[in-house]
């Protein structure tokens, strides 16, 4: 008896060796055992990247592939092109959006920084969120245990906004680099308060 490994669905045995020491007892289709720190399996491509396919009834579902010249690896959909995750040889990790073309969650290993919507998080802070648009729904939100109320933080090209509530209305506005603060309005003065009723401020003595 012999075991033949036929690459790419071929029908010709092109050489190579399979060594078995001892008695093979397997309760699965393929059972590999080895000693501590010894490679249990090695997949070697003699030209270009190496790729492992996960299939169901002949249909490709996922691929794991080397990065062709570096020590990284990436994971793709069954089409073989749509990326889902990439681990670079320097430890950077990228998670991709639905089309698999742009990394939207990125871990910068050397800077120890996490970016959401950006691949340059270390430029700003340890945790960086880049909005896809300058609206309250695309910023950062912290919600209560029932998700009924939230605090939202977002920016545009002029101001930073902090709002308590789910609508983003009547926020606290900080003018970027201008030293101005607005409550309920974008400020044009050092302090600007805007309210729907006639009471703009109330000062009381607690004693």
Backbone as a chain_set.jsonl record, in Angstrom:
{"seq": "XXXXXXXXXXXXXXXXXXXXXXXXXXXXXXXXXXXXXXXXXXXXXXXXXXXXXXXXXXXXXXXXXXXXXXXXXXXXXXXXXXXXXXXXXXXXXXXXXXXXXXXXXXXXXXXXXXXXXXXXXXXXXXXXXXXXXXXXXXXXXXXXXXXXXXXXXXXXXXXXXXXXXXXXXXXXXXXXXXXXXXXXXXXXXXXXXXXXXXXXXXXXXXX", "coords": {"N": [[0.835, -1.19, 0.0], [0.36, 2.331, -0.553], [0.6, 5.831, 0.167], [-0.496, 8.637, -1.505], [0.185, 12.009, -2.141], [-1.364, 14.402, -3.831], [-0.879, 17.289, -5.452], [-2.974, 20.168, -6.113], [-5.137, 18.771, -7.18], [-4.071, 16.92, -8.932], [-3.156, 13.971, -10.887], [-0.895, 12.543, -10.93], [1.775, 11.103, -9.223], [4.337, 12.913, -7.879], [6.583, 12.571, -6.366], [8.444, 12.628, -3.187], [8.319, 11.989, 0.376], [6.738, 9.987, 2.852], [6.944, 9.233, 6.093], [6.271, 6.832, 8.501], [6.362, 5.93, 11.802], [5.978, 3.265, 13.935], [2.7, 2.189, 15.057], [-0.163, 3.269, 13.346], [-2.935, 4.777, 14.636], [-5.948, 6.141, 14.206], [-8.729, 8.225, 14.843], [-9.899, 10.095, 13.351], [-10.139, 11.798, 10.138], [-7.598, 12.742, 9.524], [-4.874, 12.397, 11.541], [-2.431, 13.781, 13.51], [0.438, 13.485, 15.414], [2.988, 14.589, 17.658], [6.139, 15.5, 19.232], [6.883, 17.792, 21.947], [7.341, 21.129, 20.927], [8.131, 20.356, 18.417], [7.503, 20.66, 14.917], [4.236, 19.835, 13.943], [3.086, 19.741, 11.507], [4.025, 20.717, 8.234], [3.732, 23.085, 5.734], [4.891, 23.798, 2.695], [5.697, 26.129, 0.258], [7.276, 26.228, -2.786], [7.469, 28.322, -4.471], [6.477, 31.542, -4.215], [3.559, 32.48, -2.203], [2.207, 30.446, 0.495], [-0.745, 28.534, 0.865], [-3.646, 27.546, 2.643], [-6.659, 25.839, 2.381], [-10.029, 25.833, 3.507], [-12.69, 23.778, 3.034], [-16.076, 22.893, 2.134], [-17.767, 20.198, 1.067], [-16.392, 20.434, -1.36], [-16.578, 23.142, -1.855], [-14.98, 26.167, -1.429], [-14.484, 27.805, 1.651], [-12.96, 29.317, 3.529], [-9.665, 30.781, 3.475], [-6.299, 30.474, 4.527], [-3.327, 32.205, 4.361], [0.132, 32.735, 3.621], [2.262, 35.705, 3.644], [3.92, 36.015, 1.48], [6.966, 36.369, 1.385], [7.33, 37.555, 3.822], [6.94, 37.102, 7.417], [4.269, 37.028, 8.067], [0.647, 36.415, 8.105], [-2.512, 35.942, 6.482], [-6.115, 35.946, 6.466], [-8.77, 34.887, 4.433], [-11.897, 35.128, 2.567], [-13.873, 32.581, 0.891], [-13.59, 33.244, -1.787], [-10.977, 33.741, -2.189], [-9.776, 36.229, -2.303], [-10.976, 38.292, -0.807], [-10.156, 39.905, 2.031], [-10.152, 39.241, 5.567], [-8.73, 39.254, 7.982], [-5.424, 40.226, 8.91], [-2.181, 39.435, 9.937], [0.752, 40.936, 10.5], [4.355, 40.598, 10.056], [5.57, 42.138, 11.984], [3.885, 42.167, 14.117], [1.643, 43.788, 13.918], [-1.902, 43.965, 13.596], [-4.658, 43.627, 11.488], [-8.096, 44.191, 10.932], [-10.704, 43.825, 8.602], [-13.148, 45.788, 6.714], [-16.504, 45.222, 5.318], [-16.097, 44.791, 2.554], [-13.553, 43.837, 2.424], [-11.278, 45.272, 1.723], [-10.248, 47.499, 3.069], [-8.648, 48.187, 6.102], [-10.3, 48.515, 9.139], [-10.22, 48.187, 11.839], [-7.408, 48.366, 13.715], [-4.421, 47.229, 15.07], [-1.561, 48.607, 16.281], [1.384, 47.313, 16.854], [4.028, 48.061, 17.665], [3.679, 50.659, 18.611], [1.827, 50.181, 20.518], [-0.92, 50.797, 20.241], [-4.378, 51.252, 19.425], [-6.455, 51.473, 16.643], [-9.548, 52.629, 15.367], [-11.107, 52.722, 12.429], [-8.877, 53.93, 11.414], [-5.481, 53.501, 10.357], [-3.345, 54.587, 11.576], [-3.045, 54.959, 14.476], [-1.229, 55.765, 16.476], [-0.547, 58.354, 15.972], [-2.28, 60.026, 17.259], [-3.394, 59.079, 19.822], [-3.459, 56.541, 22.453], [-5.776, 55.056, 21.978], [-7.614, 55.427, 19.133], [-10.258, 56.794, 17.298], [-11.481, 57.152, 14.141], [-13.852, 59.003, 12.557], [-16.373, 58.083, 10.169], [-18.049, 59.939, 9.138], [-18.902, 63.355, 9.978], [-20.806, 63.36, 12.286], [-23.055, 62.932, 15.086], [-23.817, 60.271, 15.273], [-21.68, 58.848, 14.342], [-19.599, 59.071, 16.048], [-18.184, 58.58, 19.291], [-19.773, 56.631, 21.735], [-21.123, 56.087, 24.985], [-23.176, 53.929, 26.623], [-25.936, 53.334, 28.895], [-26.8, 50.614, 31.172], [-29.138, 49.573, 30.13], [-29.188, 50.513, 27.617], [-30.674, 52.751, 27.149], [-30.005, 55.437, 27.532], [-27.347, 57.676, 26.623], [-23.964, 58.918, 26.426], [-22.423, 61.019, 24.167], [-19.636, 61.613, 22.057], [-18.169, 63.552, 19.605], [-16.585, 64.948, 16.645], [-16.047, 67.706, 14.34], [-14.727, 69.585, 11.569], [-14.311, 71.948, 12.916], [-15.233, 72.066, 15.602], [-15.496, 70.339, 18.812], [-17.789, 68.025, 20.244], [-19.892, 67.255, 22.97], [-22.418, 65.368, 24.2], [-25.245, 64.631, 26.214], [-27.527, 62.164, 26.132], [-29.631, 60.604, 23.599], [-29.972, 61.763, 21.112], [-28.103, 63.647, 20.364], [-28.585, 66.306, 20.507], [-28.392, 69.782, 21.609], [-25.617, 70.034, 22.583], [-22.544, 70.2, 24.564], [-20.107, 72.335, 23.432], [-16.84, 72.535, 22.258], [-14.608, 74.76, 20.984], [-12.234, 74.132, 18.537], [-9.012, 74.756, 19.278], [-9.624, 77.42, 19.547], [-10.293, 78.401, 22.017], [-12.911, 78.703, 22.96], [-16.161, 78.092, 24.396], [-19.236, 76.505, 24.043], [-22.664, 76.126, 24.923], [-25.218, 74.353, 23.853], [-24.923, 75.566, 21.411], [-22.733, 76.35, 18.644], [-19.85, 78.024, 19.521], [-19.104, 81.531, 19.212], [-18.016, 83.3, 20.852], [-16.01, 83.653, 23.883], [-17.535, 82.34, 25.925], [-20.581, 80.934, 25.281], [-24.02, 80.618, 25.546], [-26.936, 78.956, 24.701], [-30.407, 78.621, 24.757], [-33.712, 77.17, 24.654], [-35.746, 78.321, 26.167], [-36.281, 81.285, 28.21], [-34.451, 81.334, 30.281], [-31.155, 81.46, 30.739], [-29.086, 80.986, 32.503], [-28.709, 79.916, 35.886], [-27.986, 80.792, 39.086], [-27.471, 79.67, 42.333], [-27.502, 79.733, 45.919], [-26.47, 77.33, 48.066], [-26.591, 77.303, 50.823]], "CA": [[0.0, 0.0, 0.0], [1.075, 3.585, -0.531], [-0.183, 7.051, 0.3], [-0.064, 9.608, -2.482], [-0.231, 13.386, -1.946], [-1.464, 14.913, -5.189], [-1.159, 18.717, -5.374], [-3.874, 20.828, -7.067], [-6.05, 17.834, -7.825], [-3.371, 16.174, -9.977], [-3.318, 12.516, -10.899], [0.435, 11.926, -11.035], [2.591, 11.217, -8.02], [5.559, 13.58, -8.334], [7.699, 12.307, -5.464], [8.295, 13.022, -1.799], [8.319, 10.856, 1.295], [5.886, 9.972, 4.034], [7.524, 8.263, 7.011], [5.427, 6.474, 9.631], [7.061, 5.088, 12.765], [5.036, 2.697, 14.879], [1.36, 1.837, 14.579], [-1.052, 4.412, 13.149], [-4.303, 4.603, 15.129], [-6.586, 7.451, 14.007], [-10.186, 8.245, 14.913], [-10.329, 11.177, 12.482], [-9.634, 11.63, 8.776], [-6.16, 12.94, 9.592], [-4.459, 12.523, 12.93], [-0.99, 14.03, 13.552], [0.961, 13.622, 16.76], [4.422, 14.821, 17.703], [6.682, 15.867, 20.529], [6.846, 19.198, 22.326], [8.092, 22.08, 20.113], [8.408, 19.849, 17.075], [6.393, 20.965, 14.002], [3.349, 18.714, 13.67], [2.84, 19.73, 10.068], [4.733, 21.782, 7.52], [3.23, 23.323, 4.387], [5.965, 24.571, 2.08], [5.55, 26.525, -1.142], [8.594, 26.449, -3.375], [7.412, 29.546, -5.275], [5.377, 32.408, -3.795], [2.905, 32.264, -0.91], [1.592, 29.153, 0.813], [-2.172, 28.734, 1.149], [-4.429, 26.416, 3.146], [-8.074, 26.063, 2.098], [-11.078, 25.122, 4.233], [-13.772, 23.552, 2.088], [-17.244, 22.091, 2.486], [-18.263, 19.517, -0.127], [-15.713, 20.963, -2.53], [-16.739, 24.591, -1.956], [-14.049, 26.874, -0.553], [-15.116, 28.688, 2.627], [-11.949, 30.233, 4.053], [-8.271, 30.513, 3.151], [-5.216, 31.036, 5.326], [-2.249, 32.354, 3.39], [1.315, 33.49, 4.02], [2.326, 37.022, 3.019], [4.828, 35.99, 0.337], [8.21, 37.075, 1.615], [7.424, 37.99, 5.215], [6.504, 36.07, 8.353], [2.876, 37.242, 8.436], [-0.387, 35.525, 7.592], [-3.805, 36.595, 6.33], [-7.275, 35.074, 6.35], [-9.624, 35.389, 3.37], [-13.118, 34.397, 2.261], [-13.737, 31.497, -0.065], [-13.245, 33.705, -3.121], [-9.527, 33.785, -2.26], [-9.264, 37.598, -2.404], [-11.57, 39.185, 0.183], [-9.448, 39.748, 3.301], [-10.879, 39.431, 6.819], [-7.759, 39.586, 9.018], [-4.033, 40.099, 8.506], [-1.195, 39.576, 11.004], [2.026, 41.228, 9.857], [5.501, 40.009, 10.739], [5.957, 43.002, 13.113], [2.875, 42.066, 15.157], [0.457, 44.58, 13.598], [-3.072, 43.149, 13.259], [-5.679, 44.39, 10.777], [-9.405, 43.594, 10.673], [-11.197, 44.542, 7.435], [-14.583, 46.045, 6.59], [-17.25, 44.173, 4.639], [-15.579, 44.467, 1.227], [-12.255, 43.2, 2.573], [-10.227, 46.055, 1.083], [-9.715, 48.543, 3.945], [-8.614, 47.824, 7.521], [-11.052, 49.469, 9.949], [-9.776, 47.977, 13.215], [-5.981, 48.159, 13.486], [-3.557, 47.22, 16.245], [-0.169, 48.97, 15.998], [2.094, 46.589, 17.909], [5.188, 48.791, 18.168], [3.205, 51.834, 19.351], [0.849, 49.71, 21.496], [-2.073, 51.668, 20.025], [-5.492, 50.643, 18.703], [-7.172, 52.418, 15.812], [-10.842, 52.261, 14.796], [-11.284, 53.575, 11.273], [-7.588, 54.484, 11.005], [-4.323, 52.619, 10.507], [-2.268, 55.386, 12.181], [-3.55, 55.391, 15.788], [-0.209, 56.356, 17.344], [-0.445, 59.78, 15.672], [-3.204, 60.789, 18.082], [-3.479, 58.622, 21.212], [-3.415, 55.088, 22.578], [-6.981, 54.569, 21.318], [-8.024, 56.447, 18.175], [-11.439, 56.526, 16.485], [-11.663, 58.076, 13.023], [-15.239, 58.965, 12.131], [-16.631, 57.98, 8.736], [-18.677, 61.219, 8.817], [-18.851, 64.248, 11.145], [-22.116, 63.394, 12.928], [-23.078, 62.303, 16.413], [-24.003, 58.826, 15.153], [-20.429, 58.232, 13.915], [-18.584, 59.333, 17.051], [-18.018, 57.62, 20.378], [-20.917, 56.645, 22.652], [-21.166, 55.221, 26.162], [-24.59, 53.755, 26.934], [-26.209, 52.755, 30.2], [-26.969, 49.156, 31.174], [-30.325, 49.213, 29.343], [-29.01, 51.172, 26.32], [-31.724, 53.763, 27.012], [-29.392, 56.753, 27.495], [-25.957, 57.604, 26.238], [-23.136, 60.105, 26.307], [-21.799, 60.954, 22.854], [-18.525, 62.512, 21.783], [-17.815, 63.557, 18.199], [-15.902, 66.159, 16.199], [-16.044, 68.059, 12.929], [-13.521, 70.322, 11.257], [-14.231, 73.184, 13.689], [-15.572, 71.941, 17.019], [-15.697, 69.055, 19.478], [-19.126, 68.032, 20.816], [-20.197, 66.302, 24.03], [-23.869, 65.422, 24.381], [-25.878, 63.636, 27.072], [-28.804, 61.823, 25.514], [-29.502, 59.75, 22.427], [-30.187, 62.474, 19.857], [-26.993, 64.528, 20.036], [-29.051, 67.686, 20.52], [-27.96, 70.675, 22.688], [-24.369, 69.529, 23.166], [-21.474, 71.078, 25.014], [-19.263, 72.488, 22.254], [-15.514, 73.099, 22.486], [-14.037, 75.246, 19.738], [-10.91, 73.545, 18.378], [-7.914, 75.705, 19.254], [-10.085, 78.803, 19.621], [-10.501, 78.811, 23.396], [-14.314, 79.066, 23.155], [-17.037, 77.036, 24.891], [-20.643, 76.752, 23.768], [-23.661, 75.204, 25.472], [-26.381, 74.41, 22.978], [-24.617, 76.257, 20.165], [-21.324, 76.489, 18.305], [-19.518, 79.336, 20.097], [-18.348, 82.58, 18.547], [-17.484, 84.095, 21.956], [-15.363, 82.779, 24.853], [-18.591, 81.502, 26.508], [-21.864, 81.216, 24.634], [-25.08, 79.725, 26.007], [-28.18, 79.102, 23.934], [-31.471, 77.772, 25.29], [-35.007, 77.395, 24.022], [-36.555, 79.218, 27.002], [-35.626, 82.547, 28.523], [-33.473, 81.199, 31.362], [-29.886, 81.0, 30.209], [-28.247, 80.522, 33.598], [-29.296, 80.057, 37.199], [-26.987, 80.673, 40.147], [-28.141, 79.577, 43.63], [-26.669, 79.517, 47.099], [-26.984, 76.127, 48.71], [-26.704, 77.461, 52.284]], "C": [[0.872, 1.242, 0.0], [0.086, 4.736, -0.375], [0.365, 8.069, -0.677], [-0.651, 10.978, -2.135], [-0.202, 14.068, -3.295], [-1.822, 16.392, -5.141], [-2.099, 19.181, -6.476], [-4.754, 19.843, -7.844], [-5.41, 16.994, -8.913], [-3.57, 14.678, -9.858], [-1.979, 11.798, -10.965], [1.205, 12.163, -9.754], [3.959, 11.736, -8.424], [6.726, 13.403, -7.377], [7.455, 12.83, -4.072], [8.183, 11.798, -0.928], [7.317, 11.068, 2.412], [6.401, 8.862, 4.926], [6.585, 8.049, 8.193], [6.207, 5.529, 10.522], [6.047, 4.576, 13.78], [3.701, 2.409, 14.22], [0.495, 3.088, 14.493], [-2.445, 4.048, 13.631], [-4.978, 5.965, 15.07], [-8.093, 7.313, 14.083], [-10.749, 9.429, 14.129], [-9.74, 10.952, 11.104], [-8.128, 11.81, 8.716], [-5.785, 13.201, 11.03], [-2.943, 12.652, 12.964], [-0.563, 14.222, 15.001], [2.468, 13.822, 16.691], [4.858, 15.179, 19.102], [6.633, 17.376, 20.729], [7.817, 20.016, 21.475], [8.463, 21.561, 18.734], [7.24, 20.212, 16.156], [5.547, 19.73, 13.734], [3.033, 18.605, 12.184], [3.59, 20.897, 9.444], [4.176, 21.872, 6.105], [4.211, 24.278, 3.703], [5.643, 24.854, 0.62], [6.93, 26.836, -1.695], [8.626, 27.698, -4.256], [6.211, 30.367, -4.832], [4.771, 31.999, -2.466], [2.405, 30.831, -0.769], [0.164, 29.403, 1.257], [-2.807, 27.436, 1.612], [-5.9, 26.75, 2.949], [-8.949, 25.23, 3.021], [-12.281, 25.009, 3.315], [-14.897, 22.746, 2.708], [-17.818, 21.512, 1.197], [-17.688, 20.12, -1.405], [-15.822, 22.458, -2.717], [-15.821, 25.274, -0.955], [-14.8, 27.839, 0.353], [-14.143, 29.726, 3.165], [-10.568, 29.794, 3.578], [-7.374, 31.141, 4.218], [-3.98, 31.051, 4.453], [-1.087, 33.145, 3.972], [1.394, 34.771, 3.204], [3.43, 37.14, 1.975], [6.07, 36.857, 0.556], [8.372, 37.618, 3.015], [6.81, 36.915, 6.102], [5.042, 36.208, 8.761], [1.941, 36.219, 7.829], [-1.674, 36.327, 7.448], [-4.892, 35.553, 6.127], [-8.253, 35.704, 5.365], [-10.878, 34.539, 3.242], [-12.851, 33.334, 1.206], [-13.42, 31.93, -1.477], [-11.731, 33.84, -3.301], [-8.935, 35.175, -2.342], [-9.773, 38.519, -1.299], [-10.944, 38.941, 1.547], [-10.381, 39.984, 4.484], [-9.936, 39.826, 7.954], [-6.359, 39.366, 8.471], [-3.146, 40.32, 9.736], [0.158, 39.751, 10.343], [3.176, 40.642, 10.669], [5.989, 40.867, 11.905], [4.935, 42.995, 14.239], [1.646, 42.912, 14.929], [-0.677, 43.649, 13.171], [-4.134, 44.045, 12.64], [-6.945, 43.557, 10.63], [-10.104, 44.46, 9.621], [-12.711, 44.736, 7.458], [-15.205, 45.037, 5.632], [-16.701, 43.813, 3.262], [-14.208, 43.811, 1.269], [-11.107, 43.963, 1.96], [-9.556, 47.055, 2.02], [-9.775, 48.087, 5.398], [-9.315, 48.906, 8.339], [-10.822, 49.282, 11.444], [-8.32, 47.548, 13.133], [-5.215, 48.259, 14.795], [-2.126, 47.483, 15.8], [0.678, 48.403, 17.13], [3.232, 47.407, 18.501], [4.777, 50.003, 18.994], [2.23, 51.461, 20.463], [-0.397, 50.585, 21.459], [-3.103, 50.952, 19.165], [-6.236, 51.72, 17.932], [-8.475, 51.846, 15.3], [-11.1, 53.226, 13.649], [-10.007, 54.217, 10.786], [-6.5, 53.452, 11.207], [-3.122, 53.376, 11.064], [-2.69, 55.864, 13.568], [-2.521, 56.101, 16.644], [-0.026, 57.84, 17.085], [-1.243, 60.61, 16.67], [-3.184, 60.366, 19.547], [-3.374, 57.105, 21.235], [-4.597, 54.411, 21.933], [-7.505, 55.68, 20.435], [-9.221, 55.957, 17.379], [-11.507, 57.575, 15.392], [-13.079, 57.919, 12.5], [-15.336, 58.794, 10.619], [-17.399, 59.191, 8.229], [-18.743, 62.029, 10.108], [-20.238, 64.439, 11.757], [-22.063, 62.658, 14.257], [-23.195, 60.788, 16.332], [-22.723, 58.107, 14.737], [-19.294, 58.489, 14.893], [-18.481, 58.208, 18.059], [-19.183, 57.751, 21.338], [-20.684, 55.686, 23.805], [-22.624, 55.133, 26.579], [-24.757, 53.124, 28.305], [-26.523, 51.267, 30.056], [-28.158, 48.698, 30.35], [-30.271, 49.803, 27.937], [-30.077, 52.225, 26.063], [-31.15, 55.17, 26.9], [-27.913, 56.61, 27.175], [-25.285, 58.961, 26.379], [-22.377, 59.963, 24.995], [-20.704, 62.004, 22.73], [-18.19, 62.4, 20.305], [-17.202, 64.904, 17.82], [-16.255, 66.44, 14.739], [-14.785, 68.877, 12.665], [-13.299, 71.558, 12.095], [-14.344, 72.971, 15.181], [-15.558, 70.488, 17.483], [-17.014, 69.128, 20.228], [-19.251, 66.937, 21.866], [-21.665, 66.443, 24.356], [-24.331, 64.306, 25.295], [-27.274, 63.37, 26.541], [-28.558, 61.057, 24.243], [-29.566, 60.503, 21.107], [-28.991, 63.311, 19.437], [-27.373, 65.989, 20.038], [-28.5, 68.438, 21.733], [-26.664, 70.208, 23.347], [-23.537, 70.626, 23.808], [-20.454, 71.112, 23.886], [-17.95, 73.148, 22.652], [-14.926, 73.486, 21.144], [-12.584, 74.803, 19.631], [-9.842, 74.626, 18.259], [-8.327, 77.154, 19.398], [-10.345, 79.301, 21.024], [-11.925, 79.227, 23.697], [-15.115, 77.841, 23.587], [-18.485, 77.427, 24.595], [-21.513, 75.7, 24.418], [-24.912, 75.366, 24.632], [-26.133, 75.105, 21.664], [-23.121, 76.244, 19.92], [-20.886, 77.893, 18.697], [-18.766, 80.258, 19.14], [-17.755, 83.542, 19.566], [-16.831, 83.139, 22.948], [-16.338, 81.85, 25.573], [-19.907, 81.905, 25.876], [-22.874, 80.149, 25.037], [-26.336, 80.011, 25.205], [-29.201, 78.124, 24.471], [-32.79, 78.13, 24.637], [-35.882, 78.337, 24.84], [-35.738, 80.457, 27.354], [-34.568, 82.459, 29.596], [-32.188, 80.63, 30.795], [-28.955, 80.466, 31.282], [-28.94, 80.781, 34.917], [-28.203, 79.811, 38.24], [-27.714, 80.676, 41.48], [-27.112, 79.368, 44.727], [-27.257, 78.358, 47.872], [-27.202, 76.317, 50.193], [-27.946, 78.266, 52.649]], "O": [[1.998, 1.213, 0.497], [-1.087, 4.632, -0.731], [1.566, 8.339, -0.682], [-1.847, 11.092, -1.868], [0.872, 14.291, -3.852], [-2.962, 16.73, -4.82], [-2.055, 18.689, -7.604], [-5.068, 20.062, -9.013], [-6.115, 16.41, -9.736], [-4.087, 14.181, -8.857], [-1.937, 10.57, -11.048], [1.279, 13.287, -9.258], [4.666, 11.101, -9.206], [7.768, 14.031, -7.564], [6.404, 13.405, -3.788], [7.977, 10.69, -1.425], [7.085, 12.192, 2.857], [6.314, 7.686, 4.573], [6.153, 9.018, 8.817], [6.658, 4.47, 10.084], [5.34, 5.362, 14.411], [3.582, 2.386, 12.995], [0.424, 3.871, 15.441], [-3.068, 3.125, 13.106], [-4.605, 6.863, 15.826], [-8.677, 6.414, 13.479], [-11.938, 9.733, 14.229], [-8.941, 10.037, 10.904], [-7.447, 11.122, 7.955], [-6.311, 14.115, 11.665], [-2.234, 11.754, 12.509], [-1.144, 15.031, 15.724], [3.14, 13.304, 15.799], [4.062, 15.168, 20.041], [6.373, 18.133, 19.794], [8.979, 19.64, 21.319], [9.067, 22.296, 17.952], [6.087, 20.086, 16.568], [6.075, 18.689, 13.341], [2.751, 17.522, 11.671], [3.763, 21.942, 10.072], [4.145, 20.885, 5.37], [4.335, 25.436, 4.101], [5.354, 23.942, -0.155], [7.667, 27.634, -1.115], [9.69, 28.09, -4.735], [5.066, 29.963, -5.036], [5.385, 31.264, -1.693], [2.208, 30.112, -1.748], [-0.108, 30.381, 1.953], [-2.55, 26.368, 1.057], [-6.34, 27.84, 3.315], [-8.653, 24.065, 3.288], [-12.828, 26.018, 2.868], [-14.7, 22.013, 3.677], [-18.297, 22.252, 0.337], [-18.393, 20.294, -2.399], [-15.224, 23.005, -3.644], [-15.882, 24.987, 0.24], [-15.649, 28.601, -0.11], [-14.485, 30.906, 3.244], [-10.325, 28.617, 3.314], [-7.673, 32.215, 4.74], [-3.618, 30.031, 3.866], [-1.286, 34.103, 4.72], [0.695, 34.923, 2.202], [3.832, 38.248, 1.622], [6.199, 37.938, -0.019], [9.449, 38.099, 3.366], [6.234, 35.944, 5.613], [4.615, 35.561, 9.717], [2.362, 35.29, 7.141], [-1.906, 37.277, 8.195], [-4.634, 34.436, 5.68], [-8.539, 36.899, 5.442], [-10.939, 33.407, 3.722], [-11.737, 33.21, 0.696], [-13.024, 31.105, -2.3], [-11.251, 34.031, -4.418], [-7.716, 35.314, -2.441], [-9.063, 39.441, -0.896], [-11.168, 37.896, 2.156], [-11.285, 40.817, 4.417], [-10.299, 40.644, 8.8], [-6.122, 38.453, 7.68], [-3.341, 41.279, 10.483], [0.662, 38.831, 9.699], [2.998, 40.241, 11.819], [6.749, 40.378, 12.741], [5.087, 43.729, 15.215], [0.675, 42.778, 15.674], [-0.447, 42.664, 12.47], [-4.472, 45.093, 13.191], [-6.895, 42.385, 10.259], [-10.101, 45.687, 9.728], [-13.452, 43.992, 8.101], [-14.535, 44.109, 5.18], [-16.817, 42.665, 2.833], [-13.744, 43.284, 0.258], [-10.056, 43.38, 1.694], [-8.405, 47.427, 1.792], [-10.823, 47.651, 5.874], [-8.963, 50.082, 8.244], [-11.2, 50.146, 12.235], [-8.009, 46.504, 12.56], [-5.339, 49.237, 15.533], [-1.543, 46.702, 15.048], [0.69, 48.946, 18.235], [3.389, 47.443, 19.722], [5.445, 50.343, 19.971], [1.845, 52.314, 21.263], [-0.875, 51.054, 22.492], [-2.759, 50.152, 18.295], [-6.604, 52.754, 18.49], [-8.514, 50.702, 14.846], [-11.291, 54.421, 13.875], [-10.042, 54.986, 9.826], [-6.578, 52.626, 12.116], [-2.002, 52.867, 11.03], [-2.695, 57.07, 13.816], [-2.88, 56.953, 17.457], [0.593, 58.529, 17.897], [-0.92, 61.774, 16.905], [-2.978, 61.203, 20.426], [-3.222, 56.461, 20.197], [-4.463, 53.313, 21.393], [-7.813, 56.767, 20.926], [-9.212, 54.847, 16.848], [-11.584, 58.768, 15.685], [-13.468, 56.839, 12.054], [-14.493, 59.294, 9.875], [-17.409, 59.456, 7.027], [-18.653, 61.471, 11.202], [-20.78, 65.544, 11.749], [-21.153, 61.871, 14.518], [-22.722, 60.086, 17.227], [-22.676, 56.877, 14.773], [-18.143, 58.16, 14.603], [-18.666, 57.037, 17.729], [-19.548, 58.864, 21.719], [-20.118, 54.608, 23.626], [-23.249, 56.156, 26.859], [-23.85, 52.468, 28.818], [-26.513, 50.728, 28.95], [-28.193, 47.549, 29.91], [-31.199, 49.616, 27.15], [-30.362, 52.561, 24.913], [-31.744, 56.02, 26.237], [-27.305, 55.568, 27.42], [-25.94, 60.001, 26.443], [-21.764, 58.929, 24.731], [-20.827, 63.124, 23.226], [-17.954, 61.304, 19.797], [-17.289, 65.874, 18.574], [-16.697, 65.556, 14.005], [-13.862, 68.854, 13.478], [-12.235, 72.172, 12.02], [-13.635, 73.615, 15.955], [-15.601, 69.552, 16.685], [-17.342, 70.171, 20.795], [-18.768, 65.822, 21.669], [-22.114, 67.52, 24.748], [-23.875, 63.169, 25.177], [-28.11, 64.273, 26.511], [-27.41, 60.872, 23.838], [-29.241, 59.929, 20.067], [-28.871, 63.656, 18.261], [-26.583, 66.836, 19.621], [-28.178, 67.831, 22.754], [-26.632, 70.008, 24.561], [-23.79, 71.816, 23.622], [-19.986, 70.069, 23.429], [-17.944, 74.192, 23.304], [-14.763, 72.64, 20.265], [-11.788, 75.065, 20.532], [-9.777, 75.331, 17.252], [-7.473, 78.04, 19.375], [-10.592, 80.491, 21.222], [-12.144, 80.031, 24.603], [-14.806, 76.711, 23.208], [-18.899, 78.553, 24.871], [-21.154, 74.524, 24.463], [-25.584, 76.396, 24.694], [-27.057, 75.228, 20.86], [-22.33, 76.142, 20.857], [-21.492, 78.867, 18.249], [-17.913, 79.821, 18.368], [-17.069, 84.493, 19.194], [-17.063, 81.932, 22.874], [-16.009, 80.688, 25.812], [-20.303, 83.07, 25.925], [-22.631, 78.95, 24.895], [-26.744, 81.162, 25.051], [-28.911, 76.938, 24.628], [-32.972, 79.238, 24.132], [-36.683, 79.079, 24.271], [-34.632, 80.645, 26.848], [-33.841, 83.429, 29.81], [-32.131, 79.461, 30.414], [-28.126, 79.596, 31.013], [-29.677, 81.757, 35.055], [-27.58, 78.75, 38.263], [-28.5, 81.586, 41.746], [-26.004, 78.89, 44.486], [-28.415, 78.403, 48.285], [-27.951, 75.542, 50.788], [-28.206, 78.5, 53.829]]}, "num_chains": 1, "name": "protein.A"}
